[in-house]
Each structure stands twice: as structure tokens, then as C-alpha cells.
Coordinates of C-alpha atoms and ligand atoms in Angstrom, one line a residue:
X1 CA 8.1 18.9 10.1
X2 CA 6.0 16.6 12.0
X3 CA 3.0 14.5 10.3
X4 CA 0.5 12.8 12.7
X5 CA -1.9 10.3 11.4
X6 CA -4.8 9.2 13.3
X7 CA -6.2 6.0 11.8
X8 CA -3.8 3.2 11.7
X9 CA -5.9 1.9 8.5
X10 CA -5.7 0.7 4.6
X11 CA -5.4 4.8 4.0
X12 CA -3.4 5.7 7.0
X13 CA -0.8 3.4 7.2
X14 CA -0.8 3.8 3.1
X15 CA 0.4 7.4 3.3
X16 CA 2.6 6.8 5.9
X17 CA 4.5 4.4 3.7
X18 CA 4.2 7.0 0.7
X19 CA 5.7 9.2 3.2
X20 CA 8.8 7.9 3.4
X21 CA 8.7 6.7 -0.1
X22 CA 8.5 9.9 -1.2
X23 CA 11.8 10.8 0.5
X24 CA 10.1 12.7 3.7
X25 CA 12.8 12.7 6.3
X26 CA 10.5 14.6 9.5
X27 CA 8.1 12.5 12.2
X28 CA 5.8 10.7 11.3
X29 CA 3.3 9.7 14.2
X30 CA 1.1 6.8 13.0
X31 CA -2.3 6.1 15.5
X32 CA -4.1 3.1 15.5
X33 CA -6.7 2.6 17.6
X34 CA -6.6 -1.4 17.1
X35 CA -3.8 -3.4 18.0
X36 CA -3.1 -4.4 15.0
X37 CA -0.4 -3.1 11.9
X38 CA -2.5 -1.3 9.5
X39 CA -4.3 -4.7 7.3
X40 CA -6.6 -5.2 4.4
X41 CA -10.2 -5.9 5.2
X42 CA -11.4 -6.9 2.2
X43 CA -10.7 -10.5 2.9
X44 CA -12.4 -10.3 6.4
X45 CA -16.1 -11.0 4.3
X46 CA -13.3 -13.6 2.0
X47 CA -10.3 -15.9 2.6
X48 CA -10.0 -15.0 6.0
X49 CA -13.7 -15.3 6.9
X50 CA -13.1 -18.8 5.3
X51 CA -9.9 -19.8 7.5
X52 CA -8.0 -19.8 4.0
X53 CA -5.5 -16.5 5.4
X54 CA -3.9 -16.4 8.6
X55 CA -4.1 -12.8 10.2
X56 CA -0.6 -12.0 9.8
X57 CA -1.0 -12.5 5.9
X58 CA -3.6 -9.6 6.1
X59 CA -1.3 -6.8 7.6
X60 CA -0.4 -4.6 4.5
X61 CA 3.3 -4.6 6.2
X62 CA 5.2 -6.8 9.1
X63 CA 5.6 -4.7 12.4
X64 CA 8.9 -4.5 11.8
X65 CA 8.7 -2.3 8.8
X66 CA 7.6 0.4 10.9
X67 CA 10.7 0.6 12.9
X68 CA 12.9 0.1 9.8
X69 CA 10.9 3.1 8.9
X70 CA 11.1 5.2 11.4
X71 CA 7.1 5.7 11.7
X72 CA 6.4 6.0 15.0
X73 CA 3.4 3.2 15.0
X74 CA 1.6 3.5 18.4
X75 CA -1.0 0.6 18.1
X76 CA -3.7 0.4 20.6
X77 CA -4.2 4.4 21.1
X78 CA -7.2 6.2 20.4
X79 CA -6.8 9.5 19.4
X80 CA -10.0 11.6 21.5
X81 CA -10.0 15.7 20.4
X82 CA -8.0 17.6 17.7
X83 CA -6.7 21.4 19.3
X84 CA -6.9 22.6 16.2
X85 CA -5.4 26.3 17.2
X86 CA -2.1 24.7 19.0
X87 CA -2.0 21.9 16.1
X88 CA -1.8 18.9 18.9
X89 CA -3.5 15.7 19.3
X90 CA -5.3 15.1 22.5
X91 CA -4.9 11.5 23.1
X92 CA -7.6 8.7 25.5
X93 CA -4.3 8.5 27.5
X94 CA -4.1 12.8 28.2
X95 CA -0.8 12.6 26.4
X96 CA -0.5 15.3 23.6
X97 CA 0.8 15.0 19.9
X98 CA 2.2 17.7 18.3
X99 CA 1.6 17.9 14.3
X100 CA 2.6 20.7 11.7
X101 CA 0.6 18.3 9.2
X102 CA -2.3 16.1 10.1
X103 CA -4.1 13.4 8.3
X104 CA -7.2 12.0 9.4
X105 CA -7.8 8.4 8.3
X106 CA -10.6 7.1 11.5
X107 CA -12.2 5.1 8.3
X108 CA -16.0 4.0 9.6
X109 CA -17.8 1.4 11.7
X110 CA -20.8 -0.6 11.2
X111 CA -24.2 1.1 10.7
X112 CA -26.3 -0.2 14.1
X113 CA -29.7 -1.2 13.5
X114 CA -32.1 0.3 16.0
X115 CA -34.2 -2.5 16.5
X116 CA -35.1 -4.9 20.1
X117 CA -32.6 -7.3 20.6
X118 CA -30.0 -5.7 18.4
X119 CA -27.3 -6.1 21.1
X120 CA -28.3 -9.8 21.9
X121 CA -24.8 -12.0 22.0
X122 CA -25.8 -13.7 18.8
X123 CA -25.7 -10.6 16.9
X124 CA -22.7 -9.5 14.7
X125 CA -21.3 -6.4 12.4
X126 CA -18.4 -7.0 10.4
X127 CA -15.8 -4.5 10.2
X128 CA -12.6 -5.6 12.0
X129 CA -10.8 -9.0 12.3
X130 CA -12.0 -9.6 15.9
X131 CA -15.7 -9.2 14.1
X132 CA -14.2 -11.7 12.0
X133 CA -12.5 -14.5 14.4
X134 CA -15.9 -14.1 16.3
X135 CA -18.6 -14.7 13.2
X136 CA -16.5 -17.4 11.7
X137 CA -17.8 -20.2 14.0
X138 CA -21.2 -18.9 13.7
X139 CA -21.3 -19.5 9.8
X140 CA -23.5 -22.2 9.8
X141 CA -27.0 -21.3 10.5
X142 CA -26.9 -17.2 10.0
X143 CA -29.2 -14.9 9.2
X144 CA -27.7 -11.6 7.2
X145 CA -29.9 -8.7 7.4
X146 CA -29.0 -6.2 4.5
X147 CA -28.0 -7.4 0.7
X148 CA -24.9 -5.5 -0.2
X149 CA -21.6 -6.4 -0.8
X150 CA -20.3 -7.5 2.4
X151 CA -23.6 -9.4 3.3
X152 CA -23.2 -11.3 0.1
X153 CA -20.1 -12.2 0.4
X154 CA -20.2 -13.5 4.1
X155 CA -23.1 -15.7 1.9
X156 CA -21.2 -16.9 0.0
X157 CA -18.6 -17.6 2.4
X158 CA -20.9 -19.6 4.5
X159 CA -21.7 -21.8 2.0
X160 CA -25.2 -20.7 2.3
X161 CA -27.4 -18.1 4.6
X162 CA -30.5 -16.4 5.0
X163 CA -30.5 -12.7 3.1
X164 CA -32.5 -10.3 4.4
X165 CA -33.3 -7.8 1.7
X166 CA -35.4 -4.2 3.0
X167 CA -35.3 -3.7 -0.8
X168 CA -36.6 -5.5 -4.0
X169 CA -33.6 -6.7 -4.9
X170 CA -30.1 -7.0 -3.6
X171 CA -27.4 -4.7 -4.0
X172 CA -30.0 -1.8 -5.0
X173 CA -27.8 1.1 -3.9
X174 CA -24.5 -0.2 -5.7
X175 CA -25.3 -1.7 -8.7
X176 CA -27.4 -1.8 -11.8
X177 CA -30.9 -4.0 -12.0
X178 CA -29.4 -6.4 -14.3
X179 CA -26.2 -6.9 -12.0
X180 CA -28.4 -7.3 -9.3
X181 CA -30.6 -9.6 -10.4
X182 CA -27.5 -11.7 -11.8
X183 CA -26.2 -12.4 -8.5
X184 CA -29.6 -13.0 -7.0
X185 CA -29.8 -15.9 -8.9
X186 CA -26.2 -16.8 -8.9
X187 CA -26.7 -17.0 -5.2
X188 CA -29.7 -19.1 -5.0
X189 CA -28.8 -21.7 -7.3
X190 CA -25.4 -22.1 -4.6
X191 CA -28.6 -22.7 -1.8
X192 CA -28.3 -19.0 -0.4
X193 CA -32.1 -17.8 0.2
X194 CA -32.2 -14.4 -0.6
X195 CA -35.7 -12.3 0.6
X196 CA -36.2 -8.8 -0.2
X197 CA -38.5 -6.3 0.6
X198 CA -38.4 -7.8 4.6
X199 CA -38.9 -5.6 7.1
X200 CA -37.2 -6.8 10.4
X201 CA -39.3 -5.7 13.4
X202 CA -37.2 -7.4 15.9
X203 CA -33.8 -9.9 17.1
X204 CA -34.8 -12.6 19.0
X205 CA -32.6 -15.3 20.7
X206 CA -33.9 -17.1 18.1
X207 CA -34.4 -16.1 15.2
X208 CA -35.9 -12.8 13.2
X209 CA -38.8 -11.5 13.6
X210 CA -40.2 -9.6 10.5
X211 CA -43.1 -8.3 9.1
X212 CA -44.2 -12.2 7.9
X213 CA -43.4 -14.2 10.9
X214 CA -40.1 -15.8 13.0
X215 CA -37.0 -16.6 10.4
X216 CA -35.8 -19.0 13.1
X217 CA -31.6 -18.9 13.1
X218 CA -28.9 -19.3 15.6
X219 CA -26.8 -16.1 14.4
X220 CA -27.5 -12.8 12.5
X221 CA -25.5 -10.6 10.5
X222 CA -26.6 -6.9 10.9
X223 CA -25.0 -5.4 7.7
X224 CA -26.5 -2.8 6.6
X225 CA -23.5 -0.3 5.6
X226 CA -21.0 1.9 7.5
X227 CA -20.6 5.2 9.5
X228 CA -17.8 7.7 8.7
X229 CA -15.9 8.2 12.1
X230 CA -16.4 11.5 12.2
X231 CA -16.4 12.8 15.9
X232 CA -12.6 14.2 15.7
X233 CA -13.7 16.2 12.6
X234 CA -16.8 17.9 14.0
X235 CA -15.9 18.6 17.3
X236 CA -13.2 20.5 16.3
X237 CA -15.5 22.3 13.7
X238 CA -14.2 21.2 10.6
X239 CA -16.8 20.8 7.5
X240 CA -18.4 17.8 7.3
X241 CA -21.6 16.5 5.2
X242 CA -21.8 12.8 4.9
X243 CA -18.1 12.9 5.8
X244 CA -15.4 15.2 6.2
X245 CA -15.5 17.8 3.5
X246 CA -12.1 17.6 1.2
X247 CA -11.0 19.0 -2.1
X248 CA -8.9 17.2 -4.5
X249 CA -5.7 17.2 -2.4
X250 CA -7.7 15.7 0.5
X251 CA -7.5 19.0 2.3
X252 CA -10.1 20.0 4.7
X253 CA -11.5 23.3 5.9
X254 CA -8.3 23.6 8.0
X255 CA -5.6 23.7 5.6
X256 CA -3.1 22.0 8.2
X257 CA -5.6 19.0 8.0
X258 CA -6.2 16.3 5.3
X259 CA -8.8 13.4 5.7
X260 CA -8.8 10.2 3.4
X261 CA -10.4 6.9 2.5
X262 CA -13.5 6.0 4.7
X263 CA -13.7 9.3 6.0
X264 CA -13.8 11.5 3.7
X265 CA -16.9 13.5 1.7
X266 CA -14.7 13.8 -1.3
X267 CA -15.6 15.7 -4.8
X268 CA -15.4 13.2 -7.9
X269 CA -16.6 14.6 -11.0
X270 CA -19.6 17.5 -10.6
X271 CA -20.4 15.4 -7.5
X272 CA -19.6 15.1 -3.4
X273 CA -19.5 11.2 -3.0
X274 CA -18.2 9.1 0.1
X275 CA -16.2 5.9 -1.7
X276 CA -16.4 3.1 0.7
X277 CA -13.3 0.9 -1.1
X278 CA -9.6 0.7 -1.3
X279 CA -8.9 1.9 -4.6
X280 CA -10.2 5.1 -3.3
X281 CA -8.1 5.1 0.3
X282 CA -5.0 4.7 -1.8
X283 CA -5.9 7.4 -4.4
X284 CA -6.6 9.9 -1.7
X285 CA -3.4 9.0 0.4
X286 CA -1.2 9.9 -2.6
X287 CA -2.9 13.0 -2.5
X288 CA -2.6 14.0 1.1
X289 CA 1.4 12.9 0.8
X290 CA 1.8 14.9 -2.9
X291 CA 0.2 18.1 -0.8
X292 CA 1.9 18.2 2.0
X293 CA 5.1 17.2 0.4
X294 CA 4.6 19.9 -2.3
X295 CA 5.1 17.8 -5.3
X296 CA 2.8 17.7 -8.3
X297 CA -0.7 16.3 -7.5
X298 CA -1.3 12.6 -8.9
X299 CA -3.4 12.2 -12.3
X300 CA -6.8 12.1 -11.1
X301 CA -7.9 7.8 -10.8
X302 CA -11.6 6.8 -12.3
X303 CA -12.6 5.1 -9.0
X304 CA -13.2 1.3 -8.9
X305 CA -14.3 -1.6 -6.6
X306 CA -14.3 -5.7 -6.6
X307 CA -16.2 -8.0 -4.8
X308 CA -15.6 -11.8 -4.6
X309 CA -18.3 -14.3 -4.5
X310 CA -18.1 -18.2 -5.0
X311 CA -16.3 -18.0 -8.2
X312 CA -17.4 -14.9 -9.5
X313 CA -14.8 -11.8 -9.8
X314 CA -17.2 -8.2 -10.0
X315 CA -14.9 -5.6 -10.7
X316 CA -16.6 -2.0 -11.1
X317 CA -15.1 1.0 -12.9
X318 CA -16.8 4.6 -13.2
X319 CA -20.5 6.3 -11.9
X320 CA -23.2 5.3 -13.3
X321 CA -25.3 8.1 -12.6
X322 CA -25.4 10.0 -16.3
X323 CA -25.9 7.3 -17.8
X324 CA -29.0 6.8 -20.5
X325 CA -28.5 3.4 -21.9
X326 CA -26.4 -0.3 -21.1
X327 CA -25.4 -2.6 -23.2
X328 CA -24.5 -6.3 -22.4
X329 CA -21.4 -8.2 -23.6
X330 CA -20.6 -11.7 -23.1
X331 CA -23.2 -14.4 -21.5
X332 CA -25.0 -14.0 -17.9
X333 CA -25.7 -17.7 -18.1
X334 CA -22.2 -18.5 -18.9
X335 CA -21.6 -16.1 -15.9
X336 CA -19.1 -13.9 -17.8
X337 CA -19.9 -11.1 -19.2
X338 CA -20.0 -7.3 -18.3
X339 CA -22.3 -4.6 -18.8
X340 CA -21.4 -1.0 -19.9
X341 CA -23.2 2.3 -19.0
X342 CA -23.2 4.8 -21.8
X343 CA -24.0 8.2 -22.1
X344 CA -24.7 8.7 -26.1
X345 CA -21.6 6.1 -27.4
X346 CA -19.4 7.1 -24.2
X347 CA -18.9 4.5 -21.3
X348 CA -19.3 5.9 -17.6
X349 CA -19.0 2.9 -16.3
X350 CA -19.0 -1.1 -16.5
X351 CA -19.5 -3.9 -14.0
X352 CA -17.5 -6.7 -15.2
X353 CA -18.0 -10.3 -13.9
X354 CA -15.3 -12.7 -14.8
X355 CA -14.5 -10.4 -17.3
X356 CA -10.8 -8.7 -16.7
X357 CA -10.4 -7.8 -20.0
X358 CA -14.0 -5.4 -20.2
X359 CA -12.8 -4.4 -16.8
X360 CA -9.7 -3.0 -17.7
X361 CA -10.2 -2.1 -21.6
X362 CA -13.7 0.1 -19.7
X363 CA -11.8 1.9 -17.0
X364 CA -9.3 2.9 -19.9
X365 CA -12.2 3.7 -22.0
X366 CA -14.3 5.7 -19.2
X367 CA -10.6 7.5 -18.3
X368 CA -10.2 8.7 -22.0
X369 CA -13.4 9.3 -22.6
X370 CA -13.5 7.8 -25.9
X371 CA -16.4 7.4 -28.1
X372 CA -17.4 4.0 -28.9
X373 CA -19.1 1.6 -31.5
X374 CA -21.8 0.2 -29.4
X375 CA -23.1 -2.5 -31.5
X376 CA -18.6 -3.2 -31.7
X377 CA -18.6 -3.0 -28.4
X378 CA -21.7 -5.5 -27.8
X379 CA -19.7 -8.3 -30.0
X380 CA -17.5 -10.5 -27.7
X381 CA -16.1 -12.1 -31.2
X382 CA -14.3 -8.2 -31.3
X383 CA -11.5 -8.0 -28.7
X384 CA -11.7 -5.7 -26.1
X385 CA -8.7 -4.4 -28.1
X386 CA -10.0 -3.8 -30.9
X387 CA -12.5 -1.9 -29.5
X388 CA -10.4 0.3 -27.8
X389 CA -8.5 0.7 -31.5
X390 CA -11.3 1.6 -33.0
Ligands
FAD401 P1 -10.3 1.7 7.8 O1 -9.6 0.6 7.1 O2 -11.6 1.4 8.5 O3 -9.3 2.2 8.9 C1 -9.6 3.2 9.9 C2 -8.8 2.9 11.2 O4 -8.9 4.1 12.0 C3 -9.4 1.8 12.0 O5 -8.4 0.9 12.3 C4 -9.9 2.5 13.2 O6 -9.9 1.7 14.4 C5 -9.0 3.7 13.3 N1 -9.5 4.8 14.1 C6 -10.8 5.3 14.0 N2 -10.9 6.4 14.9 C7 -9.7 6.4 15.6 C8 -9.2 7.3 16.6 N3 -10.0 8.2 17.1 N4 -8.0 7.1 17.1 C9 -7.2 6.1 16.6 N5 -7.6 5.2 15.6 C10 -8.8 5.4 15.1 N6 -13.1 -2.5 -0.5 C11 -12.8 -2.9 -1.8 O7 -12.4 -2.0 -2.5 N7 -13.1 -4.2 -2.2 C12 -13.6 -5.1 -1.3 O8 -13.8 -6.2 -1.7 C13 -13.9 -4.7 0.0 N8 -14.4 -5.6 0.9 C14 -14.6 -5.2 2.2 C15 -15.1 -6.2 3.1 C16 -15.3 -5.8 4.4 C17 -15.8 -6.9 5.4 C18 -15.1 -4.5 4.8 C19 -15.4 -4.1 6.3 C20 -14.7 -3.5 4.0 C21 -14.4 -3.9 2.6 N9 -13.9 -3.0 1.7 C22 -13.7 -3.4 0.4 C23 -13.8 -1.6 2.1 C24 -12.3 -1.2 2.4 O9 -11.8 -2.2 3.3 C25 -12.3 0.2 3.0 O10 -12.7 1.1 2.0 C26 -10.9 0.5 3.5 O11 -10.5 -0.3 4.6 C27 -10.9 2.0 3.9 O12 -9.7 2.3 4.6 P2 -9.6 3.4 5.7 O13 -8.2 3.5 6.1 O14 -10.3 4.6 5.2 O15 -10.5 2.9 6.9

């Protein structure tokens, strides 16, 4: 038996290692089209944006575990068409590798903004450590078009930027009003200017041009969300939405064929959903390795993010989507507190700042599904334990 992986990545190189965990004894072809071992990049917008990680620190595993492994890890190899009907890989090289089982991990890139001057030299996306080593001297002096997480936290990073904002406040796709507006402030009292509802006309060597006039700067941040890598998938006619189409095994259309993390247009609930974060890469790599290994499929995970700004910890649990009411516990102005989604007296979700304890008592409530006291749950002088008791 012979599994290929194309995507060298947080999910790839996860399954791999799950692969052998799991007592799989067969190939295992690993692709990565970087040169890198397969790394975290949650820290690229963090620590190691900041110079507080070296790069090796961010590789999930050294090099050497691969060989110890026997995982064939062939860095620096991009993976070009899928031959779907003789189940082999067509590689940038015109080599060929043969898979019985393949997952497809290719993760996404930056979304490009198709504006004049986007491709000036000053201009940067984030989405690899090269990005990285090449926006960290630029800190100082940056304009970030787009409010979400990763703009924010290269903010924050910087010790200070210009936020560009197309919408009326920050993180408008991702989190609630009240979250929002939290970290909007949070972030202008540290001497980041955040302004929204800009409409950026153009990139100039110098600065932005938007709707209102020049933002003068001597670097910009285009971050305004991610691709899914998709090309493989489609040209070889697999189905894909905003994403490649998988069930809850991570199968595709082509039942030789899993996708995961990044990638992947995956069901969660009565929903299709792409999950741009770890917790969801790992969740779907246990279920591509469970599949193809034939053992039981893994509990089903309620899916979860975290962000890191200045000293805030945001940790996210659940949809809020069905949700009719919130309720606030703990102290915004204290900057710890977290704010539950209900539907009726169930939580579908919290977003938790500084707040473990409501992060990981709500992710064990939204799991169960319990019912709730909300005026119990509203009362920080009640434990989190309690609650969940009750
Ligand atoms: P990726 O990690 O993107 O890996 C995909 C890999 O596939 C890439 O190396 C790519 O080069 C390779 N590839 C693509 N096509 C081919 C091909 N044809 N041949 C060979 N190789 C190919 N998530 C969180 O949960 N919390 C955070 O705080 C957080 N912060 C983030 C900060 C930044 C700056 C970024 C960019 C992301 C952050 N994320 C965060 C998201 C998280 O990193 C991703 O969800 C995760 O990396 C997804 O893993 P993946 O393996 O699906 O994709």
C-alpha cells in the first residue's frame, strides 16, 4: 500500500506522522512544495514575526524524523496534475508517483488584491516564512490593508500600523460586534490606527491611495484572506465549491482521494464550511489516516481557533450562526472576559479573551450540548465549574 501526500503542511505532514503512529508499515510519499519540514505558521503573524523564534523552532518535527520514519519527504517538489484513472502523481519534474491512497493537503495562498501597484516591491502577503523573514524589517512604517486576524496581529507585532478596514469594523467576517469592537479599541489605545470602511483605489510607492486621499507609508500589508489551492483538485474533476468537497472521513468524490485542512470544503454541522485554522487541519488528518487505515473514525471535534495580540489570548469555540442571544461574563475593561452565543439556554459558541477557563468549560459545554443557567452562567463569582455542574 502506498500513500502519497501532496502538501508538505501543518495537515500533511500531520497525517503522515499519524501514519506511522497508527502502525501503517506501506510508503508513504510526503510532497512539499517549500523547502522546508512541514512547520507551524501561526507564529509567522507572532513570535517569529517578532524575532522571538528561530525558524527551526517552527518545524512541527526535525528533518531527521522523517528518515527515522521512513516517510519519504521530498522538499522542494511541486506536485502539477493528479492521473486520477492510473492513480499517479504527475510531478513539475515529469517524474511520476504512484499512490493506492492519496491525500491532498496544498493548504491556500494569499488572496491578491486586484488593484494598480499591487505588485510594487514594497508590497507584501503573509503566508510562508520567506513572507515573513521579508516583512520583518519593514515593520516600522506599514500600512495593513484588511482587519482580520492575521492583519491584526502583524499590528500588534509592529508595535503599531496603519489598518485598513473595507468594513465598519474589524474582524466583521470572524467575530461578533462586541468582540470586534473590543479589539478595536484594545488596539488603538496600544497606538495602532485602525480605519474602516476605506476603500483602497490604488498602491503607490508611497503610500495608499483611497477613497479620502494618500495614507503615505513605506510598506503595505495586503491581507485580505486566503485562496484554497485548488488547481490539482479541479483539473482532475474532483468536486469542489469553495474548496474541495469532502465528507466526514475527508474523502472526496474519488474515493482513492482524501483532502484536508486548508483545502478542504468540509461539512460541520447542517453546514459546508472552509476552516482556515489548525485545530481543523489536525481534526481532518486523523480522519483521512482512521479511513484509509480502516479503524474506527475519531469522535467528531467542535472546531476552535486562537489568535494572539499584545497580551490578549482570543480563543474561539463553536458557530455562531444559530445563535439568538450573547451574554457577557467577566469585564471588557479589565480585558478578560468571554462572551457566549446561545440558542434558548444552549451555548453554540464563546470567544474567550484571557479567559481559559470559559474557553475550555464552553467548548465542553457547546460539545455536550448542555442546557445552561444564563443568569449562572453571566456570574463570574460562579466557577466555570460550577456551571458546568449545574
Ligand atoms: P498549509 O499549512 O498552508 O500547507 C500547505 C502546503 O502545501 C504548503 O507548504 C504549500 O506550499 C504546499 N503545496 C501546495 N500546493 C502544492 C503542490 N502542488 N505540490 C506540493 N506542495 C504543495 N490558525 C490557527 O488555528 N491559529 C492561529 O493563530 C493562526 N495564525 C495564522 C497566522 C498566519 C500568518 C497564517 C498564514 C495562518 C495562520 N493560521 C492560524 C492558519 C493555519 O496556519 C492553517 O490553518 C494551517 O497552516 C493549515 O494547514 P494546511 O496543511 O492545510 O495548509
Amino acid at each position: 500500500m502506498r500513500v502519497a501526500i501532496i502538501g508538505a503542511g501543518h495537515a500533511g505532514g500531520t497525517a503522515a506522522f499519524l501514519l506511522r503512529h497508527h502502525g501503517f508499515e506501506g510508503k508513504i510519499a510526503l510532497i512539499g512544495e517549500e523547502p522546508l519540514a512541514p512547520y507551524q505558521r501561526p507564529p509567522l503573524s507572532k513570535a517569529y514575526l517578532q524575532g522571538a523564534m528561530t525558524r527551526d523552532n517552527l518545524k512541527l518535527k526535525p528533518e531527521s524524523f522523517y528518515q527515522a520514519q521512513n516517510i519519504d519527504f521530498m522538499p522542494g517538489q511541486k506536485a502539477v496534475r493528479l492521473h486520477r484513472g492510473k492513480r499517479s502523481i504527475e510531478m513539475e519534474d515529469g517524474s511520476e508517483i504512484a499512490y493506492d491512497a492519496l491525500i491532498l493537503a496544498t493548504g491556500c495562498r494569499p488572496r491578491r488584491l486586484h488593484l494598480p501597484g499591487a505588485d510594487l516591491p514594497h508590497v507584501h502577503m503573509l503566508r510562508d516564512y520567506r513572507d515573513a523573514d521579508r516583512l520583518r524589517p519593514a515593520l516600522s512604517g506599514l500600512v495593513i490593508i484588511g482587519g482580520g486576524y492575521v492583519g491584526l496581529e502583524v499590528a500588534a507585532s509592529a508595535g503599531g500600523a496603519i489598518v485598513l478596514e473595507r468594513e465598519e469594523r474589524p474582524l466583521a467576517r470572524v467575530a461578533s460586534p462586541e468582540l470586534s469592537r473590543f479589539f478595536a479599541d484594545y488596539h488603538r489605545a496600544k497606538g495602532v490606527e485602525i480605519r474602516t470602511n476605506m476603500s483602497v483605489r490604488e498602491i503607490a510607492p508611497d503610500g495608499v491611495v483611497t477613497a479620502d486621499g494618500k495614507i503615505p507609508c513605506t510598506a503595505v500589508l495586503v491581507s485580505v484572506g486566503a485562496e484554497p489551492n485548488l488547481e490539482l483538485a479541479r483539473e482532475a474533476g474532483l468536486a469542489c465549491a469553495d474548496g474541495v468537497v469532502v465528507d466526514h472521513a475527508a474523502r472526496t468524490s474519488d474515493s482513492a482521494i482524501f483532502a484536508i485542512g486548508d483545502v478542504t470544503w468540509r461539512p460541520l454541522g447542517r453546514r459546508m464550511v472552509r476552516l482556515e485554522s489548525v485545530p481543523n487541519a489536525l481534526e481532518q488528518a486523523k480522519q483521512a489516516v482512521a479511513a484509509i487505515l480502516g479503524r474506527p473514525p475519531p469522535p467528531p471535534e467542535v472546531p476552535w481557533f486562537w489568535s494572539d495580540q499584545f497580551d490578549l489570548k482570543l480563543q474561539i469555540a463553536g458557530l455562531t450562526w444559530d445563535a439568538d442571544r450573547t451574554l457577557t461574563r467577566g469585564s471588557p475593561d479589565a480585558g478578560k472576559f468571554a462572551i457566549f452565543h446561545l440558542q434558548g439556554n444552549r451555548v453554540l459558541a464563546v470567544e474567550a479573551v484571557n479567559s481559559p477557563a470559559e474557553f475550555m468549560a464552553g467548548k465542553k459545554l457547546i460539545e455536550l450540548g448542555s442546557i445552561v443557567d444564563p443568569e449562572r452562567l453571566r456570574d463570574p463569582a460562579i466557577s466555570m465549574k460550577e456551571v458546568t455542574a449545574s
